[in-house]
Amino acid sequence: MGILYVVATPIGNLKDITLRALEILKQVDLILAEDTRVTKKLLNQYDVKKPLKRYDEHIAERVHGEVGDRLRKGERVALVSDAGTPGISDPGSRLVRFIQEELPDAKIIPIPGPSALVTALSVSGVNADRFTFLGYPPHKKGRQTFFKKLEIIEVRPIVLYESPHRLEKTLASISEVFGEGYEIIVARELTKLHEEIFRGSMLETQSHFQGEKKKGEFVIIIP
Ligand code: SAM
């Protein structure tokens, strides 16, 4: 029976890959990637020449059959996401679940590495002995309730992911619930050229993340 490796990859800076991750990526028979273009850059950088196949939320189920066949033949398959640790706010857990259910004898091995939420927390200056991670706020349905409920969450800080085109709306919703004087932390473009860890009141944060600063990837920490 084969092995599925769940491999964490950089969240921006290509040097943030572990020696073990590189070793595994060079050994496997197939690499499943959420975004093959992003992963190709990483593989080219380290001269990894292995077959690459797309595995994202749209085609996840269609790929399961092939992965199952390969593992039955004893092959080794690696799963990577477009950034960070597979299974955190991406479809990775669906493949792991499928293998657990359909091929209980197959080994599933994690290769740990970066994750945007832990990276952001590490420089937030907020005690994160306990925290609540909620991923992306819902886009439409349940959005209002989601933000209202933030206030009653006792295990803080609360950590959110957000994309550039929804950042402004999300900051406005947080401000509505916590008030414009409430201080939060926004980590932008971690490990990349425009990395920024911003701490300020909701009012300051909203006015800071305008124009160019609105671009990139974001982790929001509500203490
Ligand atoms: N699996 C990934 C992980 O372990 O962090 C997260 C995948 S999720 C689809 C992508 C989201 O993570 C982005 O929209 C952003 O909120 C956050 N993220 C990823 N890379 C980041 C970075 N370099 N700086 C800030 N946030 C980032």
mmCIF file of C-alpha atoms and ligand atoms in Angstrom:
data_model
loop_
_atom_site.group_PDB
_atom_site.id
_atom_site.type_symbol
_atom_site.label_atom_id
_atom_site.label_comp_id
_atom_site.label_asym_id
_atom_site.label_seq_id
_atom_site.Cartn_x
_atom_site.Cartn_y
_atom_site.Cartn_z
ATOM 1 C CA MET A 1 0.000 0.000 0.000
ATOM 2 C CA GLY A 2 1.244 3.479 -0.860
ATOM 3 C CA ILE A 3 1.721 6.662 1.121
ATOM 4 C CA LEU A 4 0.029 10.050 1.008
ATOM 5 C CA TYR A 5 2.298 12.859 2.218
ATOM 6 C CA VAL A 6 0.541 16.066 3.280
ATOM 7 C CA VAL A 7 3.270 18.617 2.670
ATOM 8 C CA ALA A 8 3.353 22.213 3.933
ATOM 9 C CA THR A 9 4.932 24.704 1.506
ATOM 10 C CA PRO A 10 5.925 28.411 1.814
ATOM 11 C CA ILE A 11 3.318 31.155 2.237
ATOM 12 C CA GLY A 12 5.385 33.516 0.082
ATOM 13 C CA ASN A 13 9.130 33.281 0.544
ATOM 14 C CA LEU A 14 10.278 30.193 -1.353
ATOM 15 C CA LYS A 15 13.102 29.647 1.139
ATOM 16 C CA ASP A 16 10.549 28.719 3.808
ATOM 17 C CA ILE A 17 10.472 25.062 2.837
ATOM 18 C CA THR A 18 11.841 22.304 5.013
ATOM 19 C CA LEU A 19 14.619 19.950 3.977
ATOM 20 C CA ARG A 20 12.238 17.083 4.607
ATOM 21 C CA ALA A 21 9.542 18.569 2.367
ATOM 22 C CA LEU A 22 12.062 18.884 -0.493
ATOM 23 C CA GLU A 23 13.281 15.348 0.051
ATOM 24 C CA ILE A 24 9.724 13.987 -0.087
ATOM 25 C CA LEU A 25 8.733 16.064 -3.145
ATOM 26 C CA LYS A 26 11.768 14.648 -4.981
ATOM 27 C CA GLN A 27 10.782 11.071 -4.103
ATOM 28 C CA VAL A 28 7.042 10.895 -4.806
ATOM 29 C CA ASP A 29 5.375 9.574 -7.964
ATOM 30 C CA LEU A 30 2.823 12.378 -8.171
ATOM 31 C CA ILE A 31 2.322 15.821 -6.642
ATOM 32 C CA LEU A 32 -1.237 17.085 -6.205
ATOM 33 C CA ALA A 33 -1.390 20.866 -6.109
ATOM 34 C CA GLU A 34 -4.196 23.328 -5.507
ATOM 35 C CA ASP A 35 -2.644 25.763 -7.978
ATOM 36 C CA THR A 36 -0.215 24.085 -10.366
ATOM 37 C CA ARG A 37 1.269 27.413 -11.544
ATOM 38 C CA VAL A 38 2.202 28.428 -7.992
ATOM 39 C CA THR A 39 3.621 24.989 -7.195
ATOM 40 C CA LYS A 40 5.560 24.863 -10.477
ATOM 41 C CA LYS A 41 7.514 27.945 -9.381
ATOM 42 C CA LEU A 42 8.462 26.220 -6.146
ATOM 43 C CA LEU A 43 9.415 22.980 -7.901
ATOM 44 C CA ASN A 44 11.492 24.814 -10.525
ATOM 45 C CA GLN A 45 13.341 26.708 -7.813
ATOM 46 C CA TYR A 46 14.486 23.423 -6.253
ATOM 47 C CA ASP A 47 14.804 21.427 -9.465
ATOM 48 C CA VAL A 48 12.049 18.985 -8.548
ATOM 49 C CA LYS A 49 10.883 17.224 -11.693
ATOM 50 C CA LYS A 50 7.791 15.238 -10.810
ATOM 51 C CA PRO A 51 4.349 14.876 -12.418
ATOM 52 C CA LEU A 52 2.005 17.568 -11.150
ATOM 53 C CA LYS A 53 -1.777 17.351 -11.101
ATOM 54 C CA ARG A 54 -4.397 19.886 -10.101
ATOM 55 C CA TYR A 55 -6.346 19.189 -6.926
ATOM 56 C CA ASP A 56 -8.746 21.975 -5.997
ATOM 57 C CA GLU A 57 -12.279 22.234 -4.636
ATOM 58 C CA HIS A 58 -13.815 21.993 -8.135
ATOM 59 C CA ILE A 59 -12.270 18.679 -9.114
ATOM 60 C CA ALA A 60 -11.405 17.112 -5.757
ATOM 61 C CA GLU A 61 -13.824 14.168 -6.024
ATOM 62 C CA ARG A 62 -12.786 13.395 -9.611
ATOM 63 C CA VAL A 63 -9.138 13.031 -8.566
ATOM 64 C CA HIS A 64 -9.834 10.742 -5.599
ATOM 65 C CA GLY A 65 -10.302 7.644 -7.786
ATOM 66 C CA GLU A 66 -6.907 8.055 -9.460
ATOM 67 C CA VAL A 67 -5.142 8.698 -6.142
ATOM 68 C CA GLY A 68 -6.814 5.603 -4.680
ATOM 69 C CA ASP A 69 -5.590 3.462 -7.629
ATOM 70 C CA ARG A 70 -2.058 4.803 -7.317
ATOM 71 C CA LEU A 71 -1.895 4.134 -3.561
ATOM 72 C CA ARG A 72 -3.218 0.595 -4.093
ATOM 73 C CA LYS A 73 -0.287 0.044 -6.479
ATOM 74 C CA GLY A 74 2.113 1.162 -3.744
ATOM 75 C CA GLU A 75 2.852 4.582 -5.188
ATOM 76 C CA ARG A 76 3.665 7.659 -3.140
ATOM 77 C CA VAL A 77 1.631 10.828 -3.606
ATOM 78 C CA ALA A 78 2.239 14.303 -2.132
ATOM 79 C CA LEU A 79 -0.507 16.843 -1.506
ATOM 80 C CA VAL A 80 0.403 20.537 -1.368
ATOM 81 C CA SER A 81 -1.807 23.618 -1.211
ATOM 82 C CA ASP A 82 -1.039 26.917 -2.937
ATOM 83 C CA ALA A 83 0.364 28.265 0.328
ATOM 84 C CA GLY A 84 1.048 26.882 3.776
ATOM 85 C CA THR A 85 -0.367 23.743 5.309
ATOM 86 C CA PRO A 86 -2.901 21.694 3.321
ATOM 87 C CA GLY A 87 -6.274 21.277 5.004
ATOM 88 C CA ILE A 88 -6.388 24.740 6.581
ATOM 89 C CA SER A 89 -9.011 26.736 4.653
ATOM 90 C CA ASP A 90 -8.469 24.617 1.528
ATOM 91 C CA PRO A 91 -9.830 21.284 0.205
ATOM 92 C CA GLY A 92 -6.950 19.148 1.561
ATOM 93 C CA SER A 93 -9.027 17.499 4.278
ATOM 94 C CA ARG A 94 -11.334 15.948 1.672
ATOM 95 C CA LEU A 95 -8.534 13.859 0.202
ATOM 96 C CA VAL A 96 -7.278 12.817 3.641
ATOM 97 C CA ARG A 97 -10.810 11.759 4.632
ATOM 98 C CA PHE A 98 -11.248 9.822 1.394
ATOM 99 C CA ILE A 99 -8.024 7.879 1.964
ATOM 100 C CA GLN A 100 -8.910 7.212 5.626
ATOM 101 C CA GLU A 101 -12.283 5.781 4.591
ATOM 102 C CA GLU A 102 -11.468 3.982 1.338
ATOM 103 C CA LEU A 103 -7.894 2.868 1.937
ATOM 104 C CA PRO A 104 -7.495 2.456 5.702
ATOM 105 C CA ASP A 105 -4.193 0.610 5.186
ATOM 106 C CA ALA A 106 -2.548 3.486 3.352
ATOM 107 C CA LYS A 107 -0.182 5.614 5.404
ATOM 108 C CA ILE A 108 -0.903 9.339 5.672
ATOM 109 C CA ILE A 109 2.196 11.266 6.712
ATOM 110 C CA PRO A 110 2.248 14.987 7.580
ATOM 111 C CA ILE A 111 5.286 17.059 6.608
ATOM 112 C CA PRO A 112 4.871 20.180 8.766
ATOM 113 C CA GLY A 113 5.831 23.708 7.809
ATOM 114 C CA PRO A 114 4.402 27.218 7.574
ATOM 115 C CA SER A 115 0.814 28.274 8.034
ATOM 116 C CA ALA A 116 -0.341 31.884 7.669
ATOM 117 C CA LEU A 117 -2.369 31.877 10.892
ATOM 118 C CA VAL A 118 0.490 30.662 13.113
ATOM 119 C CA THR A 119 2.987 32.967 11.371
ATOM 120 C CA ALA A 120 0.718 35.966 12.008
ATOM 121 C CA LEU A 121 0.090 35.020 15.635
ATOM 122 C CA SER A 122 3.823 34.635 16.283
ATOM 123 C CA VAL A 123 4.462 38.350 15.632
ATOM 124 C CA SER A 124 1.143 39.704 16.890
ATOM 125 C CA GLY A 125 2.284 40.294 20.444
ATOM 126 C CA VAL A 126 -0.985 38.765 21.570
ATOM 127 C CA ASN A 127 -0.972 35.829 23.950
ATOM 128 C CA ALA A 128 -2.037 32.886 21.817
ATOM 129 C CA ASP A 129 -1.993 30.105 24.394
ATOM 130 C CA ARG A 130 -5.583 29.651 23.293
ATOM 131 C CA PHE A 131 -7.227 31.172 20.236
ATOM 132 C CA THR A 132 -10.204 30.770 17.909
ATOM 133 C CA PHE A 133 -9.509 30.354 14.207
ATOM 134 C CA LEU A 134 -12.534 31.011 11.989
ATOM 135 C CA GLY A 135 -10.938 31.108 8.519
ATOM 136 C CA TYR A 136 -12.737 33.236 5.934
ATOM 137 C CA PRO A 137 -15.903 35.079 6.995
ATOM 138 C CA PRO A 138 -18.866 33.908 4.898
ATOM 139 C CA HIS A 139 -19.339 35.942 1.692
ATOM 140 C CA LYS A 140 -23.101 36.351 1.745
ATOM 141 C CA LYS A 141 -25.320 33.941 3.634
ATOM 142 C CA GLY A 142 -24.787 34.132 7.378
ATOM 143 C CA ARG A 143 -22.332 37.027 7.127
ATOM 144 C CA GLN A 144 -24.178 39.339 9.501
ATOM 145 C CA THR A 145 -24.704 36.638 12.110
ATOM 146 C CA PHE A 146 -21.050 35.616 11.792
ATOM 147 C CA PHE A 147 -19.828 39.087 12.780
ATOM 148 C CA LYS A 148 -22.429 39.548 15.508
ATOM 149 C CA LYS A 149 -21.338 36.274 17.112
ATOM 150 C CA LEU A 150 -17.675 37.338 17.226
ATOM 151 C CA GLU A 151 -18.424 39.457 20.253
ATOM 152 C CA ILE A 152 -19.503 36.504 22.356
ATOM 153 C CA ILE A 153 -16.520 34.294 21.524
ATOM 154 C CA GLU A 154 -14.612 33.874 24.755
ATOM 155 C CA VAL A 155 -11.529 32.114 23.492
ATOM 156 C CA ARG A 156 -9.463 34.985 22.143
ATOM 157 C CA PRO A 157 -7.683 36.103 20.056
ATOM 158 C CA ILE A 158 -9.930 35.424 17.093
ATOM 159 C CA VAL A 159 -8.023 34.816 13.858
ATOM 160 C CA LEU A 160 -9.558 35.381 10.410
ATOM 161 C CA TYR A 161 -8.340 35.008 6.832
ATOM 162 C CA GLU A 162 -9.386 37.565 4.257
ATOM 163 C CA SER A 163 -8.827 38.225 0.561
ATOM 164 C CA PRO A 164 -7.952 41.693 -0.794
ATOM 165 C CA HIS A 165 -11.329 42.401 -2.380
ATOM 166 C CA ARG A 166 -13.268 41.722 0.818
ATOM 167 C CA LEU A 167 -10.857 43.282 3.316
ATOM 168 C CA GLU A 168 -12.543 46.680 3.400
ATOM 169 C CA LYS A 169 -16.010 45.212 3.953
ATOM 170 C CA THR A 170 -14.744 42.856 6.637
ATOM 171 C CA LEU A 171 -12.932 45.609 8.540
ATOM 172 C CA ALA A 172 -16.140 47.674 8.432
ATOM 173 C CA SER A 173 -18.138 44.752 9.848
ATOM 174 C CA ILE A 174 -15.594 44.182 12.658
ATOM 175 C CA SER A 175 -15.711 47.885 13.479
ATOM 176 C CA GLU A 176 -19.505 47.791 13.681
ATOM 177 C CA VAL A 177 -19.354 45.023 16.276
ATOM 178 C CA PHE A 178 -16.328 46.054 18.365
ATOM 179 C CA GLY A 179 -16.379 49.835 17.874
ATOM 180 C CA GLU A 180 -13.983 52.103 16.001
ATOM 181 C CA GLY A 181 -11.598 52.454 18.959
ATOM 182 C CA TYR A 182 -10.967 48.689 19.281
ATOM 183 C CA GLU A 183 -7.375 47.662 18.485
ATOM 184 C CA ILE A 184 -6.689 44.822 16.091
ATOM 185 C CA ILE A 185 -3.695 43.431 14.215
ATOM 186 C CA VAL A 186 -3.599 42.896 10.473
ATOM 187 C CA ALA A 187 -0.750 40.862 8.986
ATOM 188 C CA ARG A 188 -0.328 41.484 5.287
ATOM 189 C CA GLU A 189 1.852 39.681 2.731
ATOM 190 C CA LEU A 190 3.731 37.665 5.334
ATOM 191 C CA THR A 191 7.235 36.587 4.259
ATOM 192 C CA LYS A 192 6.886 38.625 1.044
ATOM 193 C CA LEU A 193 8.337 41.932 -0.187
ATOM 194 C CA HIS A 194 5.466 44.023 1.155
ATOM 195 C CA GLU A 195 5.172 42.255 4.507
ATOM 196 C CA GLU A 196 3.478 44.374 7.113
ATOM 197 C CA ILE A 197 2.234 43.765 10.639
ATOM 198 C CA PHE A 198 -0.147 46.620 11.375
ATOM 199 C CA ARG A 199 -1.586 47.295 14.804
ATOM 200 C CA GLY A 200 -4.131 50.028 15.347
ATOM 201 C CA SER A 201 -7.664 50.983 16.248
ATOM 202 C CA MET A 202 -10.403 49.964 13.835
ATOM 203 C CA LEU A 203 -10.534 53.550 12.602
ATOM 204 C CA GLU A 204 -6.759 53.645 11.958
ATOM 205 C CA THR A 205 -6.780 50.196 10.406
ATOM 206 C CA GLN A 206 -9.598 51.052 8.019
ATOM 207 C CA SER A 207 -7.892 54.224 6.862
ATOM 208 C CA HIS A 208 -4.473 52.493 6.600
ATOM 209 C CA PHE A 209 -5.612 49.692 4.308
ATOM 210 C CA GLN A 210 -6.581 51.867 1.371
ATOM 211 C CA GLY A 211 -5.134 51.978 -2.153
ATOM 212 C CA GLU A 212 -1.977 49.886 -2.633
ATOM 213 C CA LYS A 213 -2.163 48.638 0.980
ATOM 214 C CA LYS A 214 -5.437 46.960 0.154
ATOM 215 C CA LYS A 215 -3.632 44.491 -2.095
ATOM 216 C CA GLY A 216 -2.220 41.159 -0.984
ATOM 217 C CA GLU A 217 -3.153 38.451 1.470
ATOM 218 C CA PHE A 218 -4.313 39.109 4.982
ATOM 219 C CA VAL A 219 -4.639 37.579 8.409
ATOM 220 C CA ILE A 220 -6.765 39.552 10.873
ATOM 221 C CA ILE A 221 -6.256 39.102 14.608
ATOM 222 C CA ILE A 222 -8.896 40.331 17.028
ATOM 223 C CA PRO A 223 -7.443 40.296 20.588
HETATM 224 N N1 SAM B 1 -3.457 26.534 3.958
HETATM 225 C C1 SAM B 1 -3.004 27.898 4.136
HETATM 226 C C2 SAM B 1 -2.295 28.069 5.486
HETATM 227 O O1 SAM B 1 -1.880 27.076 6.063
HETATM 228 O O2 SAM B 1 -2.133 29.177 5.931
HETATM 229 C C3 SAM B 1 -4.121 28.884 3.954
HETATM 230 C C4 SAM B 1 -4.820 28.772 2.642
HETATM 231 S S1 SAM B 1 -6.090 29.937 2.447
HETATM 232 C C5 SAM B 1 -6.756 29.344 0.903
HETATM 233 C C6 SAM B 1 -5.254 31.378 1.912
HETATM 234 C C7 SAM B 1 -5.399 32.524 2.914
HETATM 235 O O3 SAM B 1 -4.365 32.440 3.892
HETATM 236 C C8 SAM B 1 -5.209 33.897 2.268
HETATM 237 O O4 SAM B 1 -6.407 34.379 1.689
HETATM 238 C C9 SAM B 1 -4.797 34.734 3.462
HETATM 239 O O5 SAM B 1 -5.895 35.082 4.251
HETATM 240 C C10 SAM B 1 -3.917 33.725 4.224
HETATM 241 N N2 SAM B 1 -2.529 33.847 3.747
HETATM 242 C C11 SAM B 1 -1.845 32.987 2.960
HETATM 243 N N3 SAM B 1 -0.597 33.440 2.733
HETATM 244 C C12 SAM B 1 -0.486 34.609 3.396
HETATM 245 C C13 SAM B 1 0.554 35.575 3.538
HETATM 246 N N4 SAM B 1 1.721 35.405 2.943
HETATM 247 N N5 SAM B 1 0.315 36.666 4.295
HETATM 248 C C14 SAM B 1 -0.876 36.852 4.913
HETATM 249 N N6 SAM B 1 -1.902 35.972 4.800
HETATM 250 C C15 SAM B 1 -1.715 34.878 4.046
#
